[in-house]
Amino acid sequence: MIERRRAAVAYACALVVAGLVAATPFTASAQPNGGRIAFNMGFDTSHAYFFRGIRQLRDGVILQPYADATIMLLEGGEGLNSIGFTVGQWNSFHSSGRGTTSGPHTWYESDFFTGFALELENWEAGVSYTAYMSPSHSFGTVQEIGINLGLDDTGVTMLPLPLQPHLALAIEVNGQADGGASEGVYFELGIEPGFDLAGGSLSLGVPLTLGMSLNNYYEDGGLTNDTFGYLDLGLVLGMPLNVPESFGSWELSGGAHMLLLGRYLESLNGGRQYQAIGSLGLSIGY
């Protein structure tokens, strides 16, 4: 799973880009992106931010803009379909800012990520590096190496819907996401069946994710490691926008998630075992 500018700037950029699309005359010379470099940007808004089940914020307004670029190093190979290199940035801005007086209070998180992904037949595998940083000094920098594997099982099984299963492994090499005493190892299993609605003008995904600690990822402050972290069941509705192809692919999305938290993550969430999260977003790919 691989999502990350100031809130006002992000909103302004989105409005400016939308205005340009509405006001610019389209000519025959405008062409869709046919090159080897692809760009992706957007933002999500929510009322709560949980990272792998760990509560970050549960009140106020949250804006999470992101941008990344992917260079296709190989395309159209036999067996090995493609190899891509991605670099990007993800941010989280909170209206109820917290942190020290030495940093911008609302800029809670700024993540840098990069990695390689390859497609082999209907499999996709990737390895990545991510640095989770806090400009507001709300937490210490965490660095991790990620490994992921996904399967496009469309037409492979006898099921009426493809499950799109994936697994992910995250190894902390410096710092701890849970603020514990030692670096940990996180493991994730998930599926995301989906289908089109309204003749393809809408899409509905039903992601289900299980997050676990293989080693010291969810430490309870003592010597105990909770293996079960969380279970996340979601409904995500996507609506492509009618924007000329030469301006990329635009999509609005809305989601609702219900988290079931393990014992330690429940304690971090003020004793609440269940947590509902809603979100709205806009993504632009070119």
PDB file of C-alpha atoms in Angstrom:
ATOM      1  CA  MET A   1       0.000   0.000   0.000  1.00  0.00           C
ATOM      2  CA  ILE A   2       1.682   1.523  -0.804  1.00  0.00           C
ATOM      3  CA  GLU A   3      -0.021   7.759   0.018  1.00  0.00           C
ATOM      4  CA  ARG A   4       2.127  11.748   1.319  1.00  0.00           C
ATOM      5  CA  ARG A   5       2.675  20.572   1.188  1.00  0.00           C
ATOM      6  CA  ARG A   6       0.889  22.623   3.574  1.00  0.00           C
ATOM      7  CA  ALA A   7      -2.884  22.183   3.760  1.00  0.00           C
ATOM      8  CA  ALA A   8      -3.799  25.562   2.305  1.00  0.00           C
ATOM      9  CA  VAL A   9      -1.332  25.111  -0.548  1.00  0.00           C
ATOM     10  CA  ALA A  10      -2.671  21.657  -1.394  1.00  0.00           C
ATOM     11  CA  TYR A  11      -6.262  22.874  -1.501  1.00  0.00           C
ATOM     12  CA  ALA A  12      -5.227  25.882  -3.590  1.00  0.00           C
ATOM     13  CA  CYS A  13      -3.308  23.714  -6.058  1.00  0.00           C
ATOM     14  CA  ALA A  14      -6.265  21.404  -6.482  1.00  0.00           C
ATOM     15  CA  LEU A  15      -8.575  24.337  -7.143  1.00  0.00           C
ATOM     16  CA  VAL A  16      -6.121  25.963  -9.557  1.00  0.00           C
ATOM     17  CA  VAL A  17      -5.637  22.764 -11.525  1.00  0.00           C
ATOM     18  CA  ALA A  18      -9.377  22.203 -11.672  1.00  0.00           C
ATOM     19  CA  GLY A  19      -9.830  25.783 -12.867  1.00  0.00           C
ATOM     20  CA  LEU A  20      -7.228  25.352 -15.575  1.00  0.00           C
ATOM     21  CA  VAL A  21      -8.915  22.215 -16.821  1.00  0.00           C
ATOM     22  CA  ALA A  22     -12.245  23.997 -16.991  1.00  0.00           C
ATOM     23  CA  ALA A  23     -10.868  27.142 -18.635  1.00  0.00           C
ATOM     24  CA  THR A  24      -8.209  25.835 -21.036  1.00  0.00           C
ATOM     25  CA  PRO A  25      -9.309  25.299 -24.653  1.00  0.00           C
ATOM     26  CA  PHE A  26      -8.583  21.759 -25.795  1.00  0.00           C
ATOM     27  CA  THR A  27      -6.775  21.350 -29.096  1.00  0.00           C
ATOM     28  CA  ALA A  28      -5.919  18.421 -31.319  1.00  0.00           C
ATOM     29  CA  SER A  29      -2.259  18.750 -30.307  1.00  0.00           C
ATOM     30  CA  ALA A  30      -2.994  17.726 -26.702  1.00  0.00           C
ATOM     31  CA  GLN A  31      -2.009  14.086 -26.252  1.00  0.00           C
ATOM     32  CA  PRO A  32      -2.205  11.599 -23.374  1.00  0.00           C
ATOM     33  CA  ASN A  33       0.994  10.552 -21.660  1.00  0.00           C
ATOM     34  CA  GLY A  34       2.630   7.905 -23.828  1.00  0.00           C
ATOM     35  CA  GLY A  35       6.097   8.051 -22.300  1.00  0.00           C
ATOM     36  CA  ARG A  36       7.941   6.020 -19.721  1.00  0.00           C
ATOM     37  CA  ILE A  37       7.421   8.432 -16.810  1.00  0.00           C
ATOM     38  CA  ALA A  38       4.090   8.456 -14.976  1.00  0.00           C
ATOM     39  CA  PHE A  39       2.994  10.954 -12.317  1.00  0.00           C
ATOM     40  CA  ASN A  40       0.460  10.584  -9.549  1.00  0.00           C
ATOM     41  CA  MET A  41      -0.789  13.173  -7.072  1.00  0.00           C
ATOM     42  CA  GLY A  42      -3.806  13.871  -4.915  1.00  0.00           C
ATOM     43  CA  PHE A  43      -5.061  14.266  -1.372  1.00  0.00           C
ATOM     44  CA  ASP A  44      -7.309  12.568   1.157  1.00  0.00           C
ATOM     45  CA  THR A  45      -9.276  14.163   3.983  1.00  0.00           C
ATOM     46  CA  SER A  46     -10.502  12.452   7.125  1.00  0.00           C
ATOM     47  CA  HIS A  47     -11.439  12.925  10.787  1.00  0.00           C
ATOM     48  CA  ALA A  48      -9.082  10.236  12.091  1.00  0.00           C
ATOM     49  CA  TYR A  49      -5.635   8.935  11.204  1.00  0.00           C
ATOM     50  CA  PHE A  50      -4.526   5.453  12.190  1.00  0.00           C
ATOM     51  CA  PHE A  51      -1.263   3.972  10.892  1.00  0.00           C
ATOM     52  CA  ARG A  52      -1.315   0.194  10.838  1.00  0.00           C
ATOM     53  CA  GLY A  53      -3.821   0.314  13.666  1.00  0.00           C
ATOM     54  CA  ILE A  54      -1.744   2.752  15.762  1.00  0.00           C
ATOM     55  CA  ARG A  55      -3.751   5.875  16.613  1.00  0.00           C
ATOM     56  CA  GLN A  56      -2.162   9.128  15.435  1.00  0.00           C
ATOM     57  CA  LEU A  57      -5.134  11.515  15.669  1.00  0.00           C
ATOM     58  CA  ARG A  58      -8.857  11.142  16.263  1.00  0.00           C
ATOM     59  CA  ASP A  59     -10.227  14.684  16.090  1.00  0.00           C
ATOM     60  CA  GLY A  60     -10.110  17.831  13.980  1.00  0.00           C
ATOM     61  CA  VAL A  61      -9.595  17.971  10.234  1.00  0.00           C
ATOM     62  CA  ILE A  62      -6.871  15.937   8.554  1.00  0.00           C
ATOM     63  CA  LEU A  63      -5.510  16.625   5.061  1.00  0.00           C
ATOM     64  CA  GLN A  64      -3.059  14.198   3.480  1.00  0.00           C
ATOM     65  CA  PRO A  65      -1.589  15.334   0.116  1.00  0.00           C
ATOM     66  CA  TYR A  66       0.839  13.180  -1.808  1.00  0.00           C
ATOM     67  CA  ALA A  67       2.774  13.037  -5.078  1.00  0.00           C
ATOM     68  CA  ASP A  68       5.000  10.476  -6.747  1.00  0.00           C
ATOM     69  CA  ALA A  69       6.663   9.692 -10.062  1.00  0.00           C
ATOM     70  CA  THR A  70       7.381   6.309 -11.629  1.00  0.00           C
ATOM     71  CA  ILE A  71       9.966   5.603 -14.314  1.00  0.00           C
ATOM     72  CA  MET A  72       9.339   2.463 -16.350  1.00  0.00           C
ATOM     73  CA  LEU A  73      12.743   0.832 -16.782  1.00  0.00           C
ATOM     74  CA  LEU A  74      11.284  -2.075 -18.742  1.00  0.00           C
ATOM     75  CA  GLU A  75       7.960  -2.520 -20.508  1.00  0.00           C
ATOM     76  CA  GLY A  76       6.457  -5.258 -22.624  1.00  0.00           C
ATOM     77  CA  GLY A  77       8.990  -7.964 -21.862  1.00  0.00           C
ATOM     78  CA  GLU A  78       8.223 -11.669 -22.304  1.00  0.00           C
ATOM     79  CA  GLY A  79       7.217 -13.128 -18.967  1.00  0.00           C
ATOM     80  CA  LEU A  80       8.628 -10.148 -17.106  1.00  0.00           C
ATOM     81  CA  ASN A  81       6.032  -7.529 -18.037  1.00  0.00           C
ATOM     82  CA  SER A  82       7.619  -4.446 -16.511  1.00  0.00           C
ATOM     83  CA  ILE A  83      10.074  -2.987 -14.008  1.00  0.00           C
ATOM     84  CA  GLY A  84       9.355   0.416 -12.475  1.00  0.00           C
ATOM     85  CA  PHE A  85      11.193   2.775 -10.118  1.00  0.00           C
ATOM     86  CA  THR A  86       9.086   5.087  -7.932  1.00  0.00           C
ATOM     87  CA  VAL A  87       9.967   8.065  -5.744  1.00  0.00           C
ATOM     88  CA  GLY A  88       7.432  10.136  -3.834  1.00  0.00           C
ATOM     89  CA  GLN A  89       6.323  12.173  -0.835  1.00  0.00           C
ATOM     90  CA  TRP A  90       3.311  11.818   1.478  1.00  0.00           C
ATOM     91  CA  ASN A  91       2.193  14.350   4.124  1.00  0.00           C
ATOM     92  CA  SER A  92      -0.358  14.649   6.895  1.00  0.00           C
ATOM     93  CA  PHE A  93      -1.605  18.040   8.143  1.00  0.00           C
ATOM     94  CA  HIS A  94      -3.799  18.251  11.239  1.00  0.00           C
ATOM     95  CA  SER A  95      -5.974  21.203  12.279  1.00  0.00           C
ATOM     96  CA  SER A  96      -5.433  20.308  15.943  1.00  0.00           C
ATOM     97  CA  GLY A  97      -1.662  20.457  15.617  1.00  0.00           C
ATOM     98  CA  ARG A  98       0.569  19.102  18.314  1.00  0.00           C
ATOM     99  CA  GLY A  99       4.307  18.939  18.846  1.00  0.00           C
ATOM    100  CA  THR A 100       7.035  21.236  20.090  1.00  0.00           C
ATOM    101  CA  THR A 101       7.237  24.981  19.603  1.00  0.00           C
ATOM    102  CA  SER A 102      10.261  24.531  17.317  1.00  0.00           C
ATOM    103  CA  GLY A 103       8.291  23.155  14.359  1.00  0.00           C
ATOM    104  CA  PRO A 104       5.127  23.821  12.335  1.00  0.00           C
ATOM    105  CA  HIS A 105       2.317  22.559  14.577  1.00  0.00           C
ATOM    106  CA  THR A 106      -0.075  21.470  11.829  1.00  0.00           C
ATOM    107  CA  TRP A 107       2.495  19.541   9.754  1.00  0.00           C
ATOM    108  CA  TYR A 108       2.298  16.288  11.647  1.00  0.00           C
ATOM    109  CA  GLU A 109       4.014  13.955   9.200  1.00  0.00           C
ATOM    110  CA  SER A 110       6.138  14.007   6.042  1.00  0.00           C
ATOM    111  CA  ASP A 111       7.204  10.700   4.499  1.00  0.00           C
ATOM    112  CA  PHE A 112       9.732  10.050   1.762  1.00  0.00           C
ATOM    113  CA  PHE A 113       9.470   6.762  -0.102  1.00  0.00           C
ATOM    114  CA  THR A 114      11.201   5.092  -3.028  1.00  0.00           C
ATOM    115  CA  GLY A 115      11.372   1.614  -4.455  1.00  0.00           C
ATOM    116  CA  PHE A 116      11.277  -0.828  -7.328  1.00  0.00           C
ATOM    117  CA  ALA A 117       8.302  -2.860  -8.547  1.00  0.00           C
ATOM    118  CA  LEU A 118       8.187  -5.598 -11.147  1.00  0.00           C
ATOM    119  CA  GLU A 119       5.327  -7.404 -12.849  1.00  0.00           C
ATOM    120  CA  LEU A 120       5.686 -11.046 -13.812  1.00  0.00           C
ATOM    121  CA  GLU A 121       2.637 -12.412 -15.620  1.00  0.00           C
ATOM    122  CA  ASN A 122      -0.172 -11.612 -13.156  1.00  0.00           C
ATOM    123  CA  TRP A 123       2.127 -11.204 -10.131  1.00  0.00           C
ATOM    124  CA  GLU A 124       3.568  -7.940  -8.844  1.00  0.00           C
ATOM    125  CA  ALA A 125       6.452  -7.733  -6.391  1.00  0.00           C
ATOM    126  CA  GLY A 126       8.197  -4.731  -4.893  1.00  0.00           C
ATOM    127  CA  VAL A 127      10.849  -3.582  -2.478  1.00  0.00           C
ATOM    128  CA  SER A 128      10.809  -0.086  -0.959  1.00  0.00           C
ATOM    129  CA  TYR A 129      12.463   2.273   1.513  1.00  0.00           C
ATOM    130  CA  THR A 130      10.374   4.707   3.573  1.00  0.00           C
ATOM    131  CA  ALA A 131      11.404   7.419   6.035  1.00  0.00           C
ATOM    132  CA  TYR A 132       8.539   8.564   8.300  1.00  0.00           C
ATOM    133  CA  MET A 133       9.358  12.072   9.594  1.00  0.00           C
ATOM    134  CA  SER A 134       7.534  14.652  11.712  1.00  0.00           C
ATOM    135  CA  PRO A 135       8.192  18.368  10.984  1.00  0.00           C
ATOM    136  CA  SER A 136       6.218  19.197  14.159  1.00  0.00           C
ATOM    137  CA  HIS A 137       8.464  16.863  16.192  1.00  0.00           C
ATOM    138  CA  SER A 138       5.468  14.794  17.261  1.00  0.00           C
ATOM    139  CA  PHE A 139       7.510  11.598  16.894  1.00  0.00           C
ATOM    140  CA  GLY A 140      11.035  10.520  16.023  1.00  0.00           C
ATOM    141  CA  THR A 141      12.020   9.544  12.497  1.00  0.00           C
ATOM    142  CA  VAL A 142      11.320   5.921  11.597  1.00  0.00           C
ATOM    143  CA  GLN A 143      13.043   4.205   8.675  1.00  0.00           C
ATOM    144  CA  GLU A 144      11.931   0.900   7.226  1.00  0.00           C
ATOM    145  CA  ILE A 145      12.453  -1.511   4.356  1.00  0.00           C
ATOM    146  CA  GLY A 146       9.290  -2.913   2.798  1.00  0.00           C
ATOM    147  CA  ILE A 147       8.663  -6.016   0.699  1.00  0.00           C
ATOM    148  CA  ASN A 148       5.326  -6.713  -0.956  1.00  0.00           C
ATOM    149  CA  LEU A 149       3.752  -9.282  -3.239  1.00  0.00           C
ATOM    150  CA  GLY A 150       0.385  -9.092  -4.987  1.00  0.00           C
ATOM    151  CA  LEU A 151      -1.632 -11.278  -7.345  1.00  0.00           C
ATOM    152  CA  ASP A 152      -4.138 -10.211  -9.990  1.00  0.00           C
ATOM    153  CA  ASP A 153      -6.344 -13.290  -9.872  1.00  0.00           C
ATOM    154  CA  THR A 154      -8.796 -12.068 -12.503  1.00  0.00           C
ATOM    155  CA  GLY A 155      -9.825 -15.145 -14.494  1.00  0.00           C
ATOM    156  CA  VAL A 156      -7.524 -17.389 -12.472  1.00  0.00           C
ATOM    157  CA  THR A 157      -9.984 -18.770  -9.918  1.00  0.00           C
ATOM    158  CA  MET A 158     -13.574 -19.974 -10.177  1.00  0.00           C
ATOM    159  CA  LEU A 159     -14.769 -17.213  -7.836  1.00  0.00           C
ATOM    160  CA  PRO A 160     -17.308 -14.719  -9.209  1.00  0.00           C
ATOM    161  CA  LEU A 161     -15.045 -11.819  -8.176  1.00  0.00           C
ATOM    162  CA  PRO A 162     -11.243 -11.565  -8.151  1.00  0.00           C
ATOM    163  CA  LEU A 163      -9.909 -11.214  -4.601  1.00  0.00           C
ATOM    164  CA  GLN A 164      -6.679  -9.342  -5.499  1.00  0.00           C
ATOM    165  CA  PRO A 165      -4.714 -10.807  -2.552  1.00  0.00           C
ATOM    166  CA  HIS A 166      -1.503  -9.238  -1.287  1.00  0.00           C
ATOM    167  CA  LEU A 167       1.016  -9.612   1.485  1.00  0.00           C
ATOM    168  CA  ALA A 168       3.527  -7.107   2.842  1.00  0.00           C
ATOM    169  CA  LEU A 169       6.487  -7.161   5.183  1.00  0.00           C
ATOM    170  CA  ALA A 170       7.926  -4.015   6.816  1.00  0.00           C
ATOM    171  CA  ILE A 171      11.238  -4.165   8.672  1.00  0.00           C
ATOM    172  CA  GLU A 172      12.149  -1.214  10.883  1.00  0.00           C
ATOM    173  CA  VAL A 173      15.841  -0.393  10.575  1.00  0.00           C
ATOM    174  CA  ASN A 174      15.856   2.770  12.709  1.00  0.00           C
ATOM    175  CA  GLY A 175      13.171   4.029  15.084  1.00  0.00           C
ATOM    176  CA  GLN A 176       9.863   2.479  16.103  1.00  0.00           C
ATOM    177  CA  ALA A 177       6.355   3.266  14.827  1.00  0.00           C
ATOM    178  CA  ASP A 178       4.847   2.290  18.178  1.00  0.00           C
ATOM    179  CA  GLY A 179       7.388   4.263  20.197  1.00  0.00           C
ATOM    180  CA  GLY A 180       8.644   1.021  21.706  1.00  0.00           C
ATOM    181  CA  ALA A 181      12.074   0.020  22.915  1.00  0.00           C
ATOM    182  CA  SER A 182      13.270  -1.845  19.815  1.00  0.00           C
ATOM    183  CA  GLU A 183      12.806  -2.008  16.053  1.00  0.00           C
ATOM    184  CA  GLY A 184      10.053  -4.350  14.923  1.00  0.00           C
ATOM    185  CA  VAL A 185       8.837  -6.390  11.983  1.00  0.00           C
ATOM    186  CA  TYR A 186       5.303  -5.902  10.623  1.00  0.00           C
ATOM    187  CA  PHE A 187       3.390  -8.400   8.487  1.00  0.00           C
ATOM    188  CA  GLU A 188       0.209  -7.787   6.506  1.00  0.00           C
ATOM    189  CA  LEU A 189      -2.251  -9.959   4.612  1.00  0.00           C
ATOM    190  CA  GLY A 190      -5.112  -8.518   2.603  1.00  0.00           C
ATOM    191  CA  ILE A 191      -7.628  -8.880  -0.177  1.00  0.00           C
ATOM    192  CA  GLU A 192      -9.586  -6.253  -2.113  1.00  0.00           C
ATOM    193  CA  PRO A 193     -12.419  -7.655  -4.212  1.00  0.00           C
ATOM    194  CA  GLY A 194     -14.120  -5.030  -6.346  1.00  0.00           C
ATOM    195  CA  PHE A 195     -16.591  -4.514  -9.122  1.00  0.00           C
ATOM    196  CA  ASP A 196     -18.040  -1.811 -11.342  1.00  0.00           C
ATOM    197  CA  LEU A 197     -21.374  -0.104 -10.746  1.00  0.00           C
ATOM    198  CA  ALA A 198     -23.671   2.027 -12.908  1.00  0.00           C
ATOM    199  CA  GLY A 199     -22.290   0.721 -16.154  1.00  0.00           C
ATOM    200  CA  GLY A 200     -18.691   1.352 -15.159  1.00  0.00           C
ATOM    201  CA  SER A 201     -19.150   4.967 -14.053  1.00  0.00           C
ATOM    202  CA  LEU A 202     -18.526   3.906 -10.429  1.00  0.00           C
ATOM    203  CA  SER A 203     -16.305   1.313  -8.796  1.00  0.00           C
ATOM    204  CA  LEU A 204     -16.675  -0.341  -5.402  1.00  0.00           C
ATOM    205  CA  GLY A 205     -13.835  -2.005  -3.534  1.00  0.00           C
ATOM    206  CA  VAL A 206     -14.113  -4.029  -0.337  1.00  0.00           C
ATOM    207  CA  PRO A 207     -10.616  -4.163   1.203  1.00  0.00           C
ATOM    208  CA  LEU A 208      -9.958  -6.471   4.125  1.00  0.00           C
ATOM    209  CA  THR A 209      -6.575  -6.179   5.866  1.00  0.00           C
ATOM    210  CA  LEU A 210      -5.000  -8.101   8.726  1.00  0.00           C
ATOM    211  CA  GLY A 211      -1.990  -6.456  10.394  1.00  0.00           C
ATOM    212  CA  MET A 212       0.303  -8.428  12.688  1.00  0.00           C
ATOM    213  CA  SER A 213       3.606  -8.128  14.510  1.00  0.00           C
ATOM    214  CA  LEU A 214       6.200 -10.755  13.701  1.00  0.00           C
ATOM    215  CA  ASN A 215       8.688  -9.279  16.136  1.00  0.00           C
ATOM    216  CA  ASN A 216       8.322  -6.309  18.532  1.00  0.00           C
ATOM    217  CA  TYR A 217       6.170  -4.192  16.198  1.00  0.00           C
ATOM    218  CA  TYR A 218       3.343  -3.840  18.727  1.00  0.00           C
ATOM    219  CA  GLU A 219       5.150  -3.608  22.079  1.00  0.00           C
ATOM    220  CA  ASP A 220       2.976  -2.962  25.113  1.00  0.00           C
ATOM    221  CA  GLY A 221       5.581  -0.933  26.990  1.00  0.00           C
ATOM    222  CA  GLY A 222       7.008  -3.977  28.737  1.00  0.00           C
ATOM    223  CA  LEU A 223       8.527  -7.162  27.396  1.00  0.00           C
ATOM    224  CA  THR A 224       5.339  -8.391  25.719  1.00  0.00           C
ATOM    225  CA  ASN A 225       4.782  -8.317  21.966  1.00  0.00           C
ATOM    226  CA  ASP A 226       1.178  -8.451  20.733  1.00  0.00           C
ATOM    227  CA  THR A 227       1.059 -10.592  17.588  1.00  0.00           C
ATOM    228  CA  PHE A 228      -2.424  -9.472  16.548  1.00  0.00           C
ATOM    229  CA  GLY A 229      -2.504  -5.797  15.665  1.00  0.00           C
ATOM    230  CA  TYR A 230      -5.727  -5.003  13.853  1.00  0.00           C
ATOM    231  CA  LEU A 231      -8.326  -6.063  11.317  1.00  0.00           C
ATOM    232  CA  ASP A 232      -9.576  -3.441   8.838  1.00  0.00           C
ATOM    233  CA  LEU A 233     -12.754  -3.881   6.774  1.00  0.00           C
ATOM    234  CA  GLY A 234     -13.572  -1.116   4.311  1.00  0.00           C
ATOM    235  CA  LEU A 235     -15.880   0.040   1.549  1.00  0.00           C
ATOM    236  CA  VAL A 236     -14.275   2.344  -1.023  1.00  0.00           C
ATOM    237  CA  LEU A 237     -16.313   4.015  -3.776  1.00  0.00           C
ATOM    238  CA  GLY A 238     -14.515   5.536  -6.760  1.00  0.00           C
ATOM    239  CA  MET A 239     -15.906   7.832  -9.452  1.00  0.00           C
ATOM    240  CA  PRO A 240     -13.786   8.728 -12.501  1.00  0.00           C
ATOM    241  CA  LEU A 241     -14.190  12.365 -13.548  1.00  0.00           C
ATOM    242  CA  ASN A 242     -14.973  13.351 -17.119  1.00  0.00           C
ATOM    243  CA  VAL A 243     -11.645  15.074 -17.828  1.00  0.00           C
ATOM    244  CA  PRO A 244      -9.962  14.929 -21.254  1.00  0.00           C
ATOM    245  CA  GLU A 245      -7.418  12.124 -21.436  1.00  0.00           C
ATOM    246  CA  SER A 246      -4.630  14.574 -22.256  1.00  0.00           C
ATOM    247  CA  PHE A 247      -4.971  15.960 -18.700  1.00  0.00           C
ATOM    248  CA  GLY A 248      -4.591  12.581 -17.072  1.00  0.00           C
ATOM    249  CA  SER A 249      -6.929  10.333 -15.160  1.00  0.00           C
ATOM    250  CA  TRP A 250      -8.930  12.028 -12.393  1.00  0.00           C
ATOM    251  CA  GLU A 251     -10.945  10.205  -9.759  1.00  0.00           C
ATOM    252  CA  LEU A 252     -12.970  11.140  -6.691  1.00  0.00           C
ATOM    253  CA  SER A 253     -13.171   8.572  -3.927  1.00  0.00           C
ATOM    254  CA  GLY A 254     -14.957   8.072  -0.652  1.00  0.00           C
ATOM    255  CA  GLY A 255     -14.358   5.374   1.897  1.00  0.00           C
ATOM    256  CA  ALA A 256     -15.566   3.985   5.202  1.00  0.00           C
ATOM    257  CA  HIS A 257     -13.439   1.665   7.337  1.00  0.00           C
ATOM    258  CA  MET A 258     -14.061  -0.220  10.553  1.00  0.00           C
ATOM    259  CA  LEU A 259     -11.029  -1.229  12.612  1.00  0.00           C
ATOM    260  CA  LEU A 260     -10.942  -4.033  15.146  1.00  0.00           C
ATOM    261  CA  LEU A 261      -7.930  -3.365  17.374  1.00  0.00           C
ATOM    262  CA  GLY A 262      -5.811  -5.791  19.348  1.00  0.00           C
ATOM    263  CA  ARG A 263      -5.291  -5.428  23.090  1.00  0.00           C
ATOM    264  CA  TYR A 264      -2.319  -3.058  22.973  1.00  0.00           C
ATOM    265  CA  LEU A 265      -3.673  -0.906  20.136  1.00  0.00           C
ATOM    266  CA  GLU A 266      -6.996  -0.727  21.969  1.00  0.00           C
ATOM    267  CA  SER A 267      -5.192   0.761  24.975  1.00  0.00           C
ATOM    268  CA  LEU A 268      -3.530   3.359  22.709  1.00  0.00           C
ATOM    269  CA  ASN A 269      -7.003   4.252  21.402  1.00  0.00           C
ATOM    270  CA  GLY A 270      -8.340   5.173  24.845  1.00  0.00           C
ATOM    271  CA  GLY A 271      -9.851   1.745  25.491  1.00  0.00           C
ATOM    272  CA  ARG A 272     -11.898   1.678  22.300  1.00  0.00           C
ATOM    273  CA  GLN A 273     -11.616  -1.661  20.537  1.00  0.00           C
ATOM    274  CA  TYR A 274     -13.547  -0.565  17.451  1.00  0.00           C
ATOM    275  CA  GLN A 275     -12.854   2.551  15.397  1.00  0.00           C
ATOM    276  CA  ALA A 276     -14.832   3.857  12.406  1.00  0.00           C
ATOM    277  CA  ILE A 277     -13.016   6.058   9.894  1.00  0.00           C
ATOM    278  CA  GLY A 278     -14.453   7.942   6.909  1.00  0.00           C
ATOM    279  CA  SER A 279     -12.488   9.666   4.157  1.00  0.00           C
ATOM    280  CA  LEU A 280     -12.810  11.613   0.892  1.00  0.00           C
ATOM    281  CA  GLY A 281     -10.118  11.998  -1.731  1.00  0.00           C
ATOM    282  CA  LEU A 282      -9.063  13.169  -5.171  1.00  0.00           C
ATOM    283  CA  SER A 283      -6.359  11.484  -7.238  1.00  0.00           C
ATOM    284  CA  ILE A 284      -4.769  12.534 -10.538  1.00  0.00           C
ATOM    285  CA  GLY A 285      -2.631  10.194 -12.597  1.00  0.00           C
ATOM    286  CA  TYR A 286      -0.723  11.051 -15.775  1.00  0.00           C
TER     287      TYR A 286
END
